[in-house]
Tab-separated table of C-alpha atoms in Angstrom:
chain	number	residue	atom	x	y	z
A	1	MET	CA	0.307	0.097	0.520
A	2	THR	CA	1.470	3.200	-0.848
A	3	GLY	CA	0.543	6.984	-1.381
A	4	GLY	CA	-0.731	9.149	1.173
A	5	ALA	CA	0.419	11.493	4.109
A	6	LEU	CA	1.195	8.047	6.212
A	7	SER	CA	2.850	6.256	3.657
A	8	ASP	CA	6.270	5.276	5.503
A	9	VAL	CA	4.406	4.458	8.573
A	10	LYS	CA	3.372	0.667	9.909
A	11	VAL	CA	1.894	-0.265	12.426
A	12	LEU	CA	1.220	-3.221	14.160
A	13	ASP	CA	-2.384	-3.510	15.430
A	14	LEU	CA	-3.679	-5.730	17.785
A	15	MET	CA	-6.941	-3.710	18.290
A	16	TRP	CA	-10.708	-4.844	18.799
A	17	VAL	CA	-14.390	-3.630	18.903
A	18	MET	CA	-14.717	-0.062	17.583
A	19	ALA	CA	-12.057	3.029	19.192
A	20	GLY	CA	-9.370	1.164	18.142
A	21	PRO	CA	-9.650	0.322	15.320
A	22	ALA	CA	-11.830	3.492	14.511
A	23	ALA	CA	-8.078	5.333	14.862
A	24	THR	CA	-6.122	3.130	12.931
A	25	ARG	CA	-8.357	3.426	9.935
A	26	MET	CA	-7.558	6.753	10.064
A	27	LEU	CA	-3.520	5.997	9.995
A	28	ALA	CA	-4.678	3.829	7.080
A	29	ASP	CA	-6.936	5.805	4.997
A	30	HIS	CA	-3.759	7.945	5.620
A	31	GLY	CA	-1.311	5.586	3.859
A	32	ALA	CA	0.321	3.813	6.647
A	33	THR	CA	0.185	0.051	5.739
A	34	VAL	CA	-1.576	-1.230	9.576
A	35	VAL	CA	-1.224	-5.290	10.109
A	36	ARG	CA	-4.278	-5.981	12.476
A	37	ILE	CA	-3.357	-9.395	14.378
A	38	GLU	CA	-7.016	-11.271	15.199
A	39	SER	CA	-7.548	-14.820	16.845
A	40	THR	CA	-10.254	-17.130	15.057
A	41	ARG	CA	-10.751	-18.630	18.638
A	42	ARG	CA	-12.047	-15.220	20.511
A	43	ILE	CA	-13.515	-12.840	17.615
A	44	ASP	CA	-13.484	-9.291	17.404
A	45	THR	CA	-16.906	-7.956	19.115
A	46	ALA	CA	-17.282	-6.236	15.712
A	47	ARG	CA	-17.224	-9.242	14.292
A	48	THR	CA	-20.760	-10.137	16.305
A	49	LEU	CA	-22.111	-6.133	15.371
A	50	ALA	CA	-24.966	-5.291	13.147
A	51	PRO	CA	-26.089	-4.522	9.971
A	52	PHE	CA	-24.773	-7.854	8.917
A	53	PHE	CA	-24.826	-8.626	4.802
A	54	ASP	CA	-28.358	-9.589	3.628
A	55	ALA	CA	-28.918	-9.444	7.767
A	56	VAL	CA	-27.273	-12.853	8.000
A	57	PRO	CA	-25.166	-12.667	11.040
A	58	GLY	CA	-21.333	-14.234	10.239
A	59	PRO	CA	-17.978	-12.928	11.221
A	60	GLU	CA	-17.299	-11.956	7.540
A	61	ARG	CA	-20.173	-10.083	6.857
A	62	SER	CA	-20.589	-7.875	9.527
A	63	GLY	CA	-20.693	-3.475	8.710
A	64	CYS	CA	-19.442	-2.410	10.992
A	65	PHE	CA	-16.404	-4.994	11.613
A	66	GLN	CA	-16.102	-3.435	7.540
A	67	ASN	CA	-16.134	-0.158	7.941
A	68	LEU	CA	-13.590	-0.285	11.053
A	69	ASN	CA	-10.734	-1.832	9.499
A	70	VAL	CA	-11.014	-0.935	5.161
A	71	GLY	CA	-7.892	-0.682	4.332
A	72	LYS	CA	-6.126	-2.809	6.929
A	73	ARG	CA	-3.747	-6.161	6.633
A	74	MET	CA	-4.403	-9.231	8.414
A	75	LEU	CA	-2.523	-12.011	10.491
A	76	THR	CA	-4.448	-14.565	12.320
A	77	LEU	CA	-1.845	-15.278	14.562
A	78	ASP	CA	-1.646	-16.543	18.567
A	79	PRO	CA	1.030	-14.702	19.961
A	80	THR	CA	0.735	-17.037	23.173
A	81	THR	CA	2.332	-19.885	21.613
A	82	PRO	CA	6.184	-19.823	22.126
A	83	ALA	CA	5.588	-20.068	17.939
A	84	GLY	CA	3.318	-17.347	17.660
A	85	ARG	CA	5.027	-14.990	19.573
A	86	GLY	CA	8.616	-14.668	17.949
A	87	VAL	CA	6.252	-13.873	14.871
A	88	PHE	CA	5.063	-11.132	16.963
A	89	LEU	CA	8.037	-10.039	17.877
A	90	ASP	CA	9.366	-10.023	14.427
A	91	LEU	CA	7.014	-7.412	13.488
A	92	VAL	CA	7.500	-5.491	16.580
A	93	ARG	CA	10.721	-4.978	15.100
A	94	TRP	CA	9.030	-3.945	11.854
A	95	ALA	CA	6.158	-2.312	13.379
A	96	ASP	CA	6.709	1.656	13.353
A	97	VAL	CA	4.057	1.825	16.270
A	98	VAL	CA	2.404	-0.943	17.860
A	99	THR	CA	-1.538	-0.496	18.786
A	100	GLU	CA	-3.811	-2.448	21.391
A	101	SER	CA	-6.776	-2.158	23.531
A	102	PHE	CA	-7.380	-5.367	25.337
A	103	ALA	CA	-8.103	-5.289	29.094
A	104	PRO	CA	-4.932	-3.735	31.348
A	105	GLY	CA	-2.805	-6.730	32.138
A	106	THR	CA	-3.493	-8.497	29.225
A	107	MET	CA	-0.365	-8.131	27.233
A	108	ALA	CA	1.778	-8.510	30.459
A	109	ARG	CA	0.360	-12.192	30.848
A	110	TRP	CA	1.015	-12.781	27.791
A	111	GLY	CA	4.341	-11.479	28.078
A	112	LEU	CA	4.147	-8.459	25.613
A	113	ASP	CA	4.370	-5.544	27.392
A	114	TRP	CA	5.898	-2.055	27.171
A	115	PRO	CA	9.502	-3.422	29.035
A	116	VAL	CA	9.797	-6.519	26.633
A	117	LEU	CA	8.855	-4.658	23.757
A	118	ARG	CA	10.979	-1.702	24.157
A	119	GLY	CA	13.609	-4.558	24.548
A	120	VAL	CA	12.890	-5.442	21.098
A	121	LYS	CA	12.740	-1.911	19.212
A	122	PRO	CA	14.073	0.682	21.841
A	123	ASP	CA	12.291	3.347	19.162
A	124	LEU	CA	9.153	1.889	18.952
A	125	VAL	CA	5.701	3.633	19.851
A	126	MET	CA	3.138	1.660	21.635
A	127	VAL	CA	-0.342	2.709	22.603
A	128	SER	CA	-2.478	1.204	25.082
A	129	SER	CA	-6.071	2.051	24.823
A	130	CYS	CA	-8.887	0.643	27.470
A	131	LEU	CA	-12.166	2.458	29.449
A	132	MET	CA	-10.204	4.262	32.004
A	133	GLY	CA	-6.655	4.417	31.824
A	134	GLN	CA	-3.933	1.347	32.818
A	135	THR	CA	-3.699	2.816	36.576
A	136	GLY	CA	-5.519	3.458	39.046
A	137	PRO	CA	-8.839	1.040	41.234
A	138	LEU	CA	-10.812	1.796	37.698
A	139	ALA	CA	-7.871	-0.325	35.565
A	140	GLY	CA	-9.548	-3.369	35.356
A	141	PHE	CA	-12.872	-2.402	34.617
A	142	ALA	CA	-13.850	-3.675	30.926
A	143	GLY	CA	-16.755	-2.589	29.718
A	144	TYR	CA	-17.389	-0.897	26.381
A	145	GLY	CA	-18.255	3.313	25.557
A	146	ASN	CA	-21.433	3.075	26.896
A	147	LEU	CA	-20.389	2.219	30.449
A	148	ALA	CA	-17.888	4.824	29.959
A	149	ALA	CA	-20.487	7.370	29.510
A	150	ALA	CA	-22.284	6.781	32.440
A	151	ILE	CA	-18.983	6.314	34.375
A	152	SER	CA	-18.258	9.987	33.046
A	153	GLY	CA	-21.573	11.615	33.598
A	154	PHE	CA	-22.712	11.841	29.992
A	155	SER	CA	-25.390	9.019	30.429
A	156	ASN	CA	-27.212	11.203	33.389
A	157	LEU	CA	-27.759	14.277	31.030
A	158	GLY	CA	-29.037	12.153	28.304
A	159	GLY	CA	-32.712	12.423	28.500
A	160	TRP	CA	-36.272	13.732	30.370
A	161	PRO	CA	-36.334	15.325	33.080
A	162	ASP	CA	-39.217	13.348	34.445
A	163	ARG	CA	-37.938	10.662	32.847
A	164	PRO	CA	-35.095	8.270	33.449
A	165	PRO	CA	-31.460	8.722	31.772
A	166	ALA	CA	-31.511	7.538	28.409
A	167	GLY	CA	-27.178	8.537	28.057
A	168	PRO	CA	-25.742	9.504	24.269
A	169	PHE	CA	-26.449	7.660	21.710
A	170	SER	CA	-24.513	4.281	21.931
A	171	ALA	CA	-21.280	3.741	22.625
A	172	TYR	CA	-20.273	7.419	23.281
A	173	THR	CA	-16.913	7.223	24.244
A	174	ASP	CA	-16.329	4.302	21.188
A	175	TYR	CA	-16.914	7.625	18.737
A	176	VAL	CA	-15.328	10.799	20.471
A	177	SER	CA	-11.757	8.445	22.097
A	178	PRO	CA	-10.474	7.914	17.973
A	179	ARG	CA	-9.369	10.855	17.204
A	180	PHE	CA	-7.639	11.462	20.279
A	181	LEU	CA	-6.319	8.334	19.866
A	182	ALA	CA	-4.859	9.140	16.137
A	183	VAL	CA	-3.492	12.204	17.508
A	184	ALA	CA	-1.520	10.674	20.342
A	185	ILE	CA	-0.086	8.606	17.882
A	186	LEU	CA	0.591	11.701	15.522
A	187	ALA	CA	2.661	13.070	17.996
A	188	ALA	CA	3.989	10.223	19.322
A	189	LEU	CA	5.890	9.393	16.269
A	190	GLU	CA	6.326	13.573	15.950
A	191	HIS	CA	8.316	13.418	18.874
A	192	ARG	CA	9.780	9.614	17.697
A	193	ARG	CA	11.059	11.758	14.684
A	194	ARG	CA	12.355	14.552	16.482
A	195	THR	CA	14.241	13.022	19.469
A	196	GLY	CA	14.654	9.370	18.492
A	197	GLU	CA	12.885	8.435	21.735
A	198	GLY	CA	10.121	5.689	21.591
A	199	GLN	CA	7.087	6.117	23.923
A	200	LEU	CA	4.400	3.810	25.089
A	201	VAL	CA	0.781	6.314	25.246
A	202	ASP	CA	-1.916	5.119	28.190
A	203	LEU	CA	-5.215	7.047	26.768
A	204	SER	CA	-8.163	6.330	28.767
A	205	GLN	CA	-11.095	6.964	26.439
A	206	ALA	CA	-12.808	8.239	29.646
A	207	GLU	CA	-10.745	10.834	30.278
A	208	ALA	CA	-11.083	11.175	26.572
A	209	SER	CA	-14.470	11.942	26.458
A	210	LEU	CA	-14.824	13.879	29.451
A	211	HIS	CA	-13.668	17.102	28.524
A	212	PHE	CA	-16.898	17.917	26.056
A	213	LEU	CA	-18.642	18.241	29.595
A	214	GLY	CA	-16.496	21.505	30.394
A	215	PRO	CA	-19.470	23.772	29.479
A	216	ALA	CA	-21.002	22.093	32.431
A	217	LEU	CA	-18.104	21.446	35.075
A	218	LEU	CA	-17.232	24.710	34.577
A	219	ASP	CA	-20.922	25.763	35.122
A	220	ARG	CA	-20.695	23.773	38.681
A	221	GLN	CA	-16.919	25.786	39.448
A	222	VAL	CA	-18.387	28.510	38.553
A	223	ASN	CA	-21.797	29.646	39.349
A	224	GLY	CA	-23.009	26.614	41.402
A	225	ARG	CA	-25.244	25.352	38.999
A	226	THR	CA	-25.363	21.433	37.844
A	227	MET	CA	-26.049	20.254	34.137
A	228	THR	CA	-29.523	18.129	34.806
A	229	ARG	CA	-31.764	16.268	32.122
A	230	ARG	CA	-33.485	18.819	29.240
A	231	GLY	CA	-34.803	16.358	26.978
A	232	ASN	CA	-33.887	18.575	23.269
A	233	ARG	CA	-34.452	22.075	25.025
A	234	ASP	CA	-31.465	25.080	24.457
A	235	PRO	CA	-30.899	27.543	27.412
A	236	GLU	CA	-30.684	30.205	23.981
A	237	LEU	CA	-32.692	28.666	21.584
A	238	THR	CA	-36.652	28.425	21.604
A	239	PRO	CA	-38.118	26.673	19.540
A	240	HIS	CA	-35.582	24.028	19.899
A	241	GLY	CA	-36.263	20.680	19.081
A	242	VAL	CA	-37.804	17.700	16.690
A	243	TYR	CA	-41.617	17.818	15.630
A	244	PRO	CA	-43.481	15.871	13.932
A	245	ALA	CA	-44.150	16.007	10.096
A	246	ALA	CA	-47.163	14.273	7.805
A	247	GLY	CA	-46.326	10.670	7.191
A	248	ARG	CA	-45.425	8.066	9.630
A	249	ASP	CA	-42.315	8.341	11.543
A	250	ARG	CA	-41.755	11.453	10.472
A	251	TRP	CA	-39.655	14.334	11.566
A	252	ILE	CA	-38.286	18.089	11.047
A	253	ALA	CA	-35.731	19.475	13.888
A	254	ILE	CA	-35.887	23.438	14.431
A	255	ALA	CA	-34.193	25.506	16.373
A	256	VAL	CA	-34.517	29.172	16.553
A	257	ASP	CA	-32.359	32.217	16.982
A	258	GLY	CA	-33.892	35.214	17.889
A	259	ASP	CA	-36.823	37.183	17.192
A	260	ALA	CA	-36.602	37.943	13.502
A	261	ALA	CA	-35.992	33.687	13.046
A	262	PHE	CA	-39.212	33.716	15.022
A	263	ALA	CA	-41.699	35.361	13.345
A	264	ALA	CA	-39.965	33.344	10.249
A	265	LEU	CA	-40.620	30.247	11.303
A	266	CYS	CA	-44.115	31.843	11.885
A	267	ALA	CA	-44.694	33.121	9.132
A	268	VAL	CA	-43.436	29.837	7.258
A	269	LEU	CA	-46.417	27.623	9.005
A	270	GLU	CA	-49.007	30.412	8.414
A	271	ARG	CA	-49.357	30.567	12.059
A	272	PRO	CA	-49.249	34.692	12.706
A	273	ALA	CA	-51.006	34.057	15.612
A	274	LEU	CA	-48.663	32.547	17.408
A	275	ALA	CA	-46.222	35.749	15.867
A	276	ALA	CA	-48.607	37.913	17.780
A	277	ASP	CA	-49.136	36.204	21.348
A	278	ALA	CA	-47.220	38.021	24.135
A	279	ARG	CA	-46.580	35.072	26.020
A	280	PHE	CA	-44.235	34.271	22.581
A	281	ALA	CA	-43.318	38.061	22.143
A	282	THR	CA	-39.724	38.272	23.075
A	283	ARG	CA	-36.814	35.339	24.160
A	284	ASP	CA	-37.244	35.459	27.987
A	285	ALA	CA	-40.979	34.907	27.262
A	286	ARG	CA	-40.668	32.117	25.067
A	287	HIS	CA	-38.299	30.279	27.249
A	288	ALA	CA	-40.891	30.781	29.947
A	289	HIS	CA	-43.511	29.100	28.095
A	290	THR	CA	-41.988	26.686	26.191
A	291	ASP	CA	-44.358	23.774	26.700
A	292	ALA	CA	-47.517	25.733	25.147
A	293	LEU	CA	-44.949	26.953	22.058
A	294	ASP	CA	-43.431	23.231	21.741
A	295	GLU	CA	-47.399	22.036	21.679
A	296	ALA	CA	-48.037	24.947	19.163
A	297	VAL	CA	-45.493	24.532	16.833
A	298	ALA	CA	-46.339	20.188	16.458
A	299	ALA	CA	-49.239	20.798	15.538
A	300	ALA	CA	-48.475	23.271	12.555
A	301	THR	CA	-45.378	21.366	11.796
A	302	ALA	CA	-47.222	17.849	11.727
A	303	ALA	CA	-49.284	18.455	8.032
A	304	HIS	CA	-46.523	19.369	6.275
A	305	ASP	CA	-43.761	17.223	4.143
A	306	MET	CA	-40.462	17.031	5.842
A	307	HIS	CA	-38.388	17.692	3.736
A	308	ASP	CA	-40.393	20.585	2.239
A	309	LEU	CA	-40.921	22.620	5.028
A	310	ALA	CA	-37.359	22.618	5.692
A	311	GLY	CA	-36.053	24.130	2.362
A	312	ARG	CA	-38.870	26.594	3.296
A	313	LEU	CA	-37.449	27.768	6.780
A	314	GLN	CA	-34.186	27.150	5.219
A	315	ALA	CA	-34.861	29.720	2.651
A	316	ALA	CA	-36.384	32.403	5.231
A	317	GLY	CA	-33.654	32.233	7.598
A	318	VAL	CA	-34.727	29.159	9.971
A	319	ALA	CA	-32.296	26.562	10.769
A	320	ALA	CA	-34.393	23.736	9.894
A	321	HIS	CA	-33.661	20.072	8.901
A	322	ALA	CA	-35.150	16.776	7.918
A	323	VAL	CA	-34.619	13.785	10.345
A	324	GLN	CA	-33.594	11.640	7.991
A	325	ASN	CA	-32.856	7.512	8.164
A	326	SER	CA	-30.480	5.662	7.400
A	327	ALA	CA	-31.421	5.268	3.212
A	328	GLU	CA	-31.711	9.071	2.621
A	329	LEU	CA	-28.563	9.138	3.555
A	330	LEU	CA	-26.955	7.164	1.396
A	331	ALA	CA	-28.844	9.705	-1.245
A	332	ASP	CA	-28.312	12.624	0.179
A	333	PRO	CA	-27.183	15.250	-2.531
A	334	GLN	CA	-24.299	16.428	-0.159
A	335	LEU	CA	-22.477	13.460	1.043
A	336	ARG	CA	-22.999	12.176	-2.294
A	337	HIS	CA	-21.110	14.810	-3.216
A	338	ARG	CA	-18.899	14.237	-0.958
A	339	GLU	CA	-18.255	10.847	-1.609
A	340	HIS	CA	-18.523	10.433	1.543
A	341	PHE	CA	-19.748	6.491	0.889
A	342	VAL	CA	-18.013	4.589	-1.160
A	343	ALA	CA	-18.102	1.236	-3.033
A	344	VAL	CA	-15.462	-1.186	-2.039
A	345	PRO	CA	-14.321	-4.298	-3.325
A	346	HIS	CA	-15.090	-7.200	-0.564
A	347	PRO	CA	-13.233	-10.695	-1.270
A	348	GLU	CA	-16.332	-12.248	-0.691
A	349	ARG	CA	-18.742	-10.183	-2.341
A	350	GLU	CA	-18.945	-8.268	-5.647
A	351	THR	CA	-19.037	-4.957	-3.398
A	352	VAL	CA	-19.738	-3.271	0.139
A	353	THR	CA	-20.754	0.566	0.856
A	354	LEU	CA	-18.182	2.191	3.905
A	355	GLU	CA	-17.073	5.843	4.950
A	356	ASN	CA	-14.641	7.140	3.135
A	357	ALA	CA	-12.133	8.308	5.058
A	358	ARG	CA	-12.550	11.340	7.380
A	359	PHE	CA	-11.257	14.147	6.771
A	360	ARG	CA	-9.030	15.501	3.132
A	361	LEU	CA	-6.089	17.046	2.531
A	362	SER	CA	-5.148	18.441	-0.167
A	363	ARG	CA	-1.813	17.393	-0.627
A	364	THR	CA	-2.055	14.475	0.199
A	365	PRO	CA	-5.390	12.969	-0.166
A	366	ALA	CA	-6.697	10.039	1.384
A	367	ALA	CA	-8.028	6.985	0.610
A	368	VAL	CA	-9.674	3.663	1.052
A	369	ARG	CA	-7.075	1.435	0.084
A	370	GLY	CA	-8.638	-1.866	0.209
A	371	PRO	CA	-11.462	-3.525	1.605
A	372	ALA	CA	-12.008	-4.764	5.282
A	373	PRO	CA	-9.794	-7.847	6.077
A	374	THR	CA	-11.018	-11.208	6.046
A	375	TRP	CA	-9.180	-13.573	8.636
A	376	GLY	CA	-6.030	-14.696	7.068
A	377	ALA	CA	-6.377	-13.199	3.790
A	378	ASP	CA	-2.739	-11.714	4.532
A	379	THR	CA	-1.103	-13.582	6.032
A	380	ASP	CA	0.955	-15.431	3.191
A	381	TRP	CA	2.000	-11.617	2.634
A	382	VAL	CA	2.601	-10.717	5.867
A	383	LEU	CA	5.135	-13.243	6.612
A	384	ARG	CA	7.340	-13.972	2.442
A	385	THR	CA	6.753	-10.288	2.333
A	386	LEU	CA	7.093	-7.835	5.676
A	387	LEU	CA	9.441	-10.287	7.164
A	388	GLY	CA	10.734	-11.974	4.426
A	389	TYR	CA	10.189	-15.962	5.647
A	390	ASP	CA	10.697	-18.991	3.156
A	391	ASP	CA	8.435	-22.073	2.662
A	392	ALA	CA	10.363	-24.145	5.504
A	393	ARG	CA	9.622	-21.472	8.957
A	394	ILE	CA	6.233	-20.925	7.437
A	395	THR	CA	5.654	-25.134	7.728
A	396	GLU	CA	6.724	-25.074	10.753
A	397	LEU	CA	4.492	-22.652	11.951
A	398	VAL	CA	1.889	-23.759	10.611
A	399	ALA	CA	2.802	-27.151	12.400
A	400	ALA	CA	3.445	-25.295	15.347
A	401	GLY	CA	-0.239	-24.067	15.192
A	402	ALA	CA	0.724	-20.826	15.850
A	403	LEU	CA	-1.176	-19.630	12.907
A	404	GLU	CA	-5.561	-19.975	13.251
């Protein structure tokens, strides 16, 4: 794999599930050679996550896994066997970066932790990422991003004030922390370029996400206020929420900033009485009567096609958009223009549709450089091309049970 800003970067990737693989996929998109190590006996959880091709579950059929690992290479290896350990350490000598996201202590139990790997390659960059970090009383707490969201304080803020906490969508910190993981890797590589020094990066997914609660923490510290659940409401904008549109399960999101936008909303909805109602005359008045205003806006939007109404509101200067489903996202003209979704060849299917690279670089553009790997897809390439093993060595590895 050549081309891209990171075409000279080599990554040995033991990340699994979502957050870690999402970070190393960014590196692969920008040209890094990323070699995944997987086991067929302890399946990556991402291979068990929907959606599946044709809605049929299977380890090679997960759209989630495909999206997280496109453009990477694959070696199925058991590094806990003596023969597998030898292969793994040879790959460490090849790599610039080793990444792993197991529960703290796993690499040490395998005899493959930072002191050992640094002894093999002194200028290595190693990244260990887990839910709560490698040290501390919760270091051993294993779980998913929805649990990190709960510990970090996000879950209690998502939902309506008169209902139990709903939390942010899905495994929230799995979507936030990959950006920090990728940047931490690049920073460590830049440090190595300047000093010749490798290093261990210990990244807690919960801590990487916690700073998004900065305004809430500051409000508590400075003003003594504790943020609570407020549903779709906003402290500054009213009306602010998702309102029904014509049809089954059709919705439009609207956010009104100021008196002029509110007047425009009333005009588009043909509700002059709302504009003239003293309860809604100012921002503070609208805040004080939010329940009544939301009810009136919902009654007005329910008769309109969401796309048509969104277009007319946008033209009038009101922030609004139809709430799109997955099929509408695939057809969205803006996303199509940006080539957000791309068709990628798949070894067992003609193509699969996945997300493209997340950001654009003008001089060194990213690219999806190959399909997500199937189990063992690149075993021969890794052993022969990267490590220079011959037939006899590979036969020994097979006989020893190191290759799964």
